[in-house]
mmCIF file of C-alpha atoms in Angstrom:
data_model
loop_
_atom_site.group_PDB
_atom_site.id
_atom_site.type_symbol
_atom_site.label_atom_id
_atom_site.label_comp_id
_atom_site.label_asym_id
_atom_site.label_seq_id
_atom_site.Cartn_x
_atom_site.Cartn_y
_atom_site.Cartn_z
ATOM 1 C CA GLU A 1047 109.950 -89.573 -7.397
ATOM 2 C CA VAL A 1048 112.933 -89.583 -9.722
ATOM 3 C CA GLN A 1049 112.050 -90.715 -13.225
ATOM 4 C CA LEU A 1050 114.139 -91.260 -16.334
ATOM 5 C CA LEU A 1051 112.369 -92.099 -19.575
ATOM 6 C CA GLU A 1052 114.424 -92.947 -22.631
ATOM 7 C CA SER A 1053 113.042 -92.817 -26.158
ATOM 8 C CA GLY A 1054 114.154 -92.612 -29.759
ATOM 9 C CA GLY A 1055 115.438 -96.121 -30.308
ATOM 10 C CA GLY A 1056 114.578 -98.182 -33.330
ATOM 11 C CA LEU A 1057 115.881 -100.085 -36.335
ATOM 12 C CA VAL A 1058 118.458 -98.285 -38.440
ATOM 13 C CA ARG A 1059 120.771 -99.384 -41.238
ATOM 14 C CA PRO A 1060 124.536 -99.383 -40.798
ATOM 15 C CA GLY A 1061 125.857 -95.894 -41.398
ATOM 16 C CA GLY A 1062 122.595 -94.342 -40.322
ATOM 17 C CA SER A 1063 121.746 -91.993 -37.471
ATOM 18 C CA LEU A 1064 119.466 -91.897 -34.454
ATOM 19 C CA ARG A 1065 118.851 -89.378 -31.714
ATOM 20 C CA LEU A 1066 118.021 -90.735 -28.289
ATOM 21 C CA SER A 1067 116.233 -88.656 -25.682
ATOM 22 C CA CYS A 1068 115.926 -89.012 -21.932
ATOM 23 C CA ALA A 1069 113.128 -87.130 -20.212
ATOM 24 C CA THR A 1070 113.841 -86.562 -16.542
ATOM 25 C CA SER A 1071 111.787 -85.477 -13.560
ATOM 26 C CA GLY A 1072 111.781 -85.551 -9.777
ATOM 27 C CA PHE A 1073 115.224 -84.074 -9.183
ATOM 28 C CA THR A 1074 117.225 -80.920 -9.871
ATOM 29 C CA PHE A 1075 118.463 -81.672 -13.376
ATOM 30 C CA THR A 1076 120.544 -78.509 -13.629
ATOM 31 C CA THR A 1077 122.879 -79.657 -10.849
ATOM 32 C CA THR A 1078 123.209 -83.280 -11.954
ATOM 33 C CA ALA A 1079 125.774 -84.812 -14.302
ATOM 34 C CA MET A 1080 124.328 -87.480 -16.575
ATOM 35 C CA ASN A 1081 125.472 -90.572 -18.430
ATOM 36 C CA TRP A 1082 124.492 -92.966 -21.182
ATOM 37 C CA VAL A 1083 125.185 -96.677 -20.709
ATOM 38 C CA ARG A 1084 124.411 -99.431 -23.184
ATOM 39 C CA GLN A 1085 123.933 -103.167 -23.083
ATOM 40 C CA ALA A 1086 124.322 -105.331 -26.167
ATOM 41 C CA PRO A 1087 121.932 -108.302 -26.347
ATOM 42 C CA GLY A 1088 122.947 -110.882 -23.765
ATOM 43 C CA LYS A 1089 126.034 -108.886 -22.808
ATOM 44 C CA GLY A 1090 127.201 -106.696 -19.959
ATOM 45 C CA LEU A 1091 127.006 -102.979 -19.276
ATOM 46 C CA GLN A 1092 129.167 -100.477 -21.153
ATOM 47 C CA TRP A 1093 129.477 -96.815 -20.313
ATOM 48 C CA VAL A 1094 129.027 -94.747 -23.472
ATOM 49 C CA SER A 1095 129.135 -91.075 -22.589
ATOM 50 C CA GLY A 1096 128.841 -88.532 -19.786
ATOM 51 C CA ILE A 1097 128.120 -84.825 -19.491
ATOM 52 C CA THR A 1098 128.569 -82.337 -16.679
ATOM 53 C CA ASN A 1099 125.594 -80.544 -15.153
ATOM 54 C CA SER A 1100 126.163 -77.417 -17.230
ATOM 55 C CA GLY A 1101 126.910 -79.309 -20.410
ATOM 56 C CA GLY A 1102 130.295 -77.653 -20.514
ATOM 57 C CA LYS A 1103 132.234 -80.905 -20.505
ATOM 58 C CA THR A 1104 131.477 -84.131 -22.324
ATOM 59 C CA TYR A 1105 133.147 -87.508 -22.221
ATOM 60 C CA TYR A 1106 133.009 -90.532 -24.503
ATOM 61 C CA ALA A 1107 134.055 -94.139 -24.675
ATOM 62 C CA ASP A 1108 136.714 -94.682 -27.326
ATOM 63 C CA SER A 1109 134.311 -96.914 -29.251
ATOM 64 C CA VAL A 1110 131.907 -94.034 -29.926
ATOM 65 C CA LYS A 1111 134.216 -91.007 -29.946
ATOM 66 C CA GLY A 1112 133.739 -88.973 -33.108
ATOM 67 C CA ARG A 1113 130.414 -90.647 -33.912
ATOM 68 C CA PHE A 1114 128.195 -89.878 -30.898
ATOM 69 C CA ILE A 1115 127.406 -86.518 -29.301
ATOM 70 C CA ILE A 1116 125.882 -86.148 -25.864
ATOM 71 C CA SER A 1117 123.992 -82.980 -25.039
ATOM 72 C CA ARG A 1118 121.397 -81.640 -22.659
ATOM 73 C CA ASP A 1119 118.716 -78.979 -22.451
ATOM 74 C CA ASN A 1120 118.548 -77.797 -18.876
ATOM 75 C CA SER A 1121 115.476 -75.697 -19.607
ATOM 76 C CA LYS A 1122 113.583 -78.862 -20.544
ATOM 77 C CA ASN A 1123 115.252 -81.352 -18.172
ATOM 78 C CA MET A 1124 116.241 -83.417 -21.204
ATOM 79 C CA LEU A 1125 119.321 -85.452 -22.059
ATOM 80 C CA TYR A 1126 120.185 -86.469 -25.612
ATOM 81 C CA LEU A 1127 122.510 -88.764 -27.505
ATOM 82 C CA GLN A 1128 123.033 -88.097 -31.198
ATOM 83 C CA MET A 1129 124.356 -91.262 -32.796
ATOM 84 C CA ASP A 1130 125.845 -91.085 -36.293
ATOM 85 C CA SER A 1131 127.700 -93.586 -38.487
ATOM 86 C CA LEU A 1132 126.019 -96.398 -36.619
ATOM 87 C CA ARG A 1133 127.515 -99.880 -36.710
ATOM 88 C CA ALA A 1134 126.128 -103.312 -35.964
ATOM 89 C CA GLU A 1135 128.125 -103.354 -32.729
ATOM 90 C CA ASP A 1136 126.166 -100.321 -31.494
ATOM 91 C CA THR A 1137 123.085 -102.522 -31.199
ATOM 92 C CA GLY A 1138 121.699 -102.738 -27.695
ATOM 93 C CA VAL A 1139 119.570 -101.173 -25.013
ATOM 94 C CA TYR A 1140 120.624 -97.638 -24.157
ATOM 95 C CA TYR A 1141 120.030 -96.353 -20.641
ATOM 96 C CA CYS A 1142 120.374 -92.848 -19.289
ATOM 97 C CA ALA A 1143 121.574 -92.578 -15.715
ATOM 98 C CA ARG A 1144 122.257 -89.874 -13.193
ATOM 99 C CA GLU A 1145 125.726 -89.415 -11.754
ATOM 100 C CA SER A 1146 124.430 -91.136 -8.616
ATOM 101 C CA TRP A 1147 123.409 -94.172 -10.724
ATOM 102 C CA VAL A 1148 120.030 -94.214 -8.983
ATOM 103 C CA PRO A 1149 117.600 -95.029 -10.521
ATOM 104 C CA TRP A 1150 117.920 -96.274 -14.120
ATOM 105 C CA GLY A 1151 115.323 -95.815 -16.803
ATOM 106 C CA GLN A 1152 113.751 -98.678 -18.701
ATOM 107 C CA GLY A 1153 116.084 -98.143 -21.641
ATOM 108 C CA THR A 1154 115.474 -97.801 -25.364
ATOM 109 C CA LEU A 1155 116.480 -100.469 -27.887
ATOM 110 C CA VAL A 1156 118.700 -99.546 -30.815
ATOM 111 C CA THR A 1157 119.088 -102.119 -33.567
ATOM 112 C CA VAL A 1158 121.610 -101.516 -36.332
ATOM 113 C CA SER A 1159 121.036 -103.959 -39.130
ATOM 114 C CA SER A 1160 120.636 -104.081 -42.869
ATOM 115 C CA ASP B 1000 141.544 -97.617 -18.546
ATOM 116 C CA VAL B 1001 140.740 -99.458 -15.327
ATOM 117 C CA VAL B 1002 139.820 -103.067 -16.018
ATOM 118 C CA MET B 1003 137.276 -104.620 -13.678
ATOM 119 C CA THR B 1004 137.456 -108.416 -13.430
ATOM 120 C CA GLN B 1005 134.669 -110.332 -11.746
ATOM 121 C CA SER B 1006 134.705 -113.941 -10.616
ATOM 122 C CA PRO B 1007 133.069 -116.273 -10.924
ATOM 123 C CA LEU B 1008 131.084 -115.422 -14.038
ATOM 124 C CA SER B 1009 128.471 -117.976 -13.053
ATOM 125 C CA LEU B 1010 127.545 -118.766 -9.471
ATOM 126 C CA PRO B 1011 125.206 -121.655 -8.700
ATOM 127 C CA VAL B 1012 123.477 -121.026 -5.395
ATOM 128 C CA THR B 1013 121.136 -122.748 -2.977
ATOM 129 C CA LEU B 1014 118.234 -120.813 -1.537
ATOM 130 C CA GLY B 1015 118.882 -119.933 2.081
ATOM 131 C CA GLN B 1016 122.624 -120.363 1.719
ATOM 132 C CA PRO B 1017 125.255 -117.599 1.516
ATOM 133 C CA ALA B 1018 126.836 -116.486 -1.730
ATOM 134 C CA SER B 1019 129.602 -114.115 -2.693
ATOM 135 C CA THR B 1020 131.176 -112.683 -5.808
ATOM 136 C CA SER B 1021 134.514 -110.994 -6.271
ATOM 137 C CA CYS B 1022 135.588 -107.933 -8.235
ATOM 138 C CA ARG B 1023 139.192 -106.965 -8.866
ATOM 139 C CA SER B 1024 140.376 -103.688 -10.409
ATOM 140 C CA SER B 1025 143.556 -103.240 -12.417
ATOM 141 C CA GLN B 1026 144.555 -100.313 -10.217
ATOM 142 C CA SER B 1027 143.639 -98.995 -6.811
ATOM 143 C CA LEU B 1028 140.214 -97.387 -6.656
ATOM 144 C CA ILE B 1029 141.123 -95.033 -3.843
ATOM 145 C CA HIS B 1030 140.381 -91.534 -5.112
ATOM 146 C CA SER B 1031 142.503 -88.526 -4.219
ATOM 147 C CA ASP B 1032 139.566 -87.328 -2.100
ATOM 148 C CA GLY B 1033 139.904 -90.441 0.068
ATOM 149 C CA ASN B 1034 136.774 -92.152 -1.189
ATOM 150 C CA THR B 1035 136.624 -95.415 -3.106
ATOM 151 C CA TYR B 1036 134.029 -95.212 -5.851
ATOM 152 C CA LEU B 1037 133.089 -98.861 -6.221
ATOM 153 C CA ASN B 1038 129.428 -99.688 -6.842
ATOM 154 C CA TRP B 1039 127.532 -102.959 -7.104
ATOM 155 C CA PHE B 1040 124.460 -103.307 -9.319
ATOM 156 C CA GLN B 1041 121.833 -106.014 -9.567
ATOM 157 C CA GLN B 1042 120.055 -106.757 -12.832
ATOM 158 C CA ARG B 1043 117.135 -109.131 -12.548
ATOM 159 C CA PRO B 1044 115.962 -110.895 -15.710
ATOM 160 C CA GLY B 1045 114.212 -108.468 -18.029
ATOM 161 C CA GLN B 1046 114.829 -105.476 -15.767
ATOM 162 C CA SER B 1047 117.065 -102.436 -15.736
ATOM 163 C CA PRO B 1048 120.090 -102.421 -13.432
ATOM 164 C CA ARG B 1049 119.601 -101.291 -9.847
ATOM 165 C CA ARG B 1050 122.350 -100.028 -7.567
ATOM 166 C CA LEU B 1051 122.714 -102.023 -4.359
ATOM 167 C CA ILE B 1052 125.971 -100.804 -2.861
ATOM 168 C CA TYR B 1053 128.008 -97.621 -3.290
ATOM 169 C CA LYS B 1054 131.428 -96.593 -2.004
ATOM 170 C CA VAL B 1055 132.319 -100.249 -1.409
ATOM 171 C CA SER B 1056 130.024 -100.961 1.504
ATOM 172 C CA LYS B 1057 127.181 -98.432 1.759
ATOM 173 C CA ARG B 1058 123.826 -100.089 1.148
ATOM 174 C CA ASP B 1059 121.234 -98.193 -0.885
ATOM 175 C CA SER B 1060 117.835 -97.385 0.562
ATOM 176 C CA GLY B 1061 115.475 -100.342 0.322
ATOM 177 C CA VAL B 1062 118.213 -102.901 -0.212
ATOM 178 C CA PRO B 1063 117.830 -105.859 2.147
ATOM 179 C CA ASP B 1064 120.495 -106.122 4.808
ATOM 180 C CA ARG B 1065 121.397 -109.602 3.593
ATOM 181 C CA PHE B 1066 123.464 -107.763 0.953
ATOM 182 C CA SER B 1067 126.845 -106.440 2.039
ATOM 183 C CA GLY B 1068 129.906 -105.073 0.321
ATOM 184 C CA SER B 1069 133.498 -105.078 1.464
ATOM 185 C CA GLY B 1070 137.030 -104.626 0.234
ATOM 186 C CA SER B 1071 139.648 -102.000 -0.392
ATOM 187 C CA GLY B 1072 142.218 -100.924 -2.934
ATOM 188 C CA THR B 1073 141.800 -103.376 -5.781
ATOM 189 C CA ASN B 1074 139.809 -106.241 -4.268
ATOM 190 C CA PHE B 1075 136.109 -106.115 -3.505
ATOM 191 C CA THR B 1076 133.382 -108.573 -2.555
ATOM 192 C CA LEU B 1077 129.601 -108.605 -2.633
ATOM 193 C CA ARG B 1078 128.036 -111.038 -0.177
ATOM 194 C CA ILE B 1079 124.501 -112.299 0.220
ATOM 195 C CA SER B 1080 123.994 -113.830 3.650
ATOM 196 C CA ARG B 1081 121.030 -115.990 2.665
ATOM 197 C CA VAL B 1082 120.026 -116.163 -0.975
ATOM 198 C CA GLU B 1083 116.365 -115.675 -1.777
ATOM 199 C CA ALA B 1084 114.609 -116.428 -5.048
ATOM 200 C CA GLU B 1085 114.306 -112.715 -5.880
ATOM 201 C CA ASP B 1086 118.105 -112.395 -5.819
ATOM 202 C CA ILE B 1087 118.490 -114.332 -9.050
ATOM 203 C CA GLY B 1088 120.065 -112.200 -11.746
ATOM 204 C CA ILE B 1089 123.379 -110.694 -12.786
ATOM 205 C CA TYR B 1090 125.586 -108.644 -10.473
ATOM 206 C CA TYR B 1091 127.980 -106.021 -11.820
ATOM 207 C CA CYS B 1092 130.698 -104.046 -10.122
ATOM 208 C CA MET B 1093 131.505 -100.582 -11.459
ATOM 209 C CA GLN B 1094 134.301 -98.142 -10.732
ATOM 210 C CA GLY B 1095 133.866 -94.388 -10.840
ATOM 211 C CA THR B 1096 137.223 -93.368 -9.404
ATOM 212 C CA HIS B 1097 139.319 -93.164 -12.575
ATOM 213 C CA TRP B 1098 137.217 -91.856 -15.412
ATOM 214 C CA PRO B 1099 136.624 -91.444 -18.220
ATOM 215 C CA PRO B 1100 135.870 -94.132 -18.910
ATOM 216 C CA ILE B 1101 133.656 -95.475 -16.168
ATOM 217 C CA THR B 1102 134.122 -99.243 -16.299
ATOM 218 C CA PHE B 1103 132.026 -102.235 -15.343
ATOM 219 C CA GLY B 1104 132.920 -105.814 -14.575
ATOM 220 C CA GLN B 1105 131.672 -108.565 -16.881
ATOM 221 C CA GLY B 1106 128.977 -109.564 -14.408
ATOM 222 C CA THR B 1107 128.350 -112.592 -12.212
ATOM 223 C CA ARG B 1108 125.229 -114.584 -13.035
ATOM 224 C CA LEU B 1109 123.569 -115.904 -9.888
ATOM 225 C CA GLU B 1110 121.550 -118.998 -10.683
ATOM 226 C CA ILE B 1111 119.810 -121.786 -8.831
#
């Protein structure tokens, strides 16, 4: 069974940093591109970042470019999102997702507030 | 960036009756490989999104056959033949043809 388990969310002040993790199992992680998608409270879905299976290429939404870094550890089947210079508008539930978009994890809540 | 526009944003439905929602893209979603990477997701209240349809009309495993997708180019539709109570939630279209960025529609809220 494919499982994605996000963690690392929490309350952080504007300008602060957080590192999200996504523990994966049940599929061949090393051959799978991955994504992060977020959802602000009461709002729709927004793609944040993607990474190729090798980690050799990364992609970002304009709204997070230069502040967020996506990475992966293929030896541990883990996906990460380092979030720096956080803003109030980064608040939301962050989901990791496979390139197939099946399934989604339960998400981890990031709240940026003073 | 490809803009995905869904309508309506709110869709009152009657149980047992059909329902449909539309998704329009700002440019054709036909990829150079011949595929059209248009997905539909369902998000029930308090739950994570779940993919229902991929490549316009292919139903995911376990998705009831009352759900169907259609369309081509820039216009796409998700139909529910007979709405059931468990179908209540928000439906999003998503394009994966022209990325980055991957883009989602605003969502259609299905409500009784």
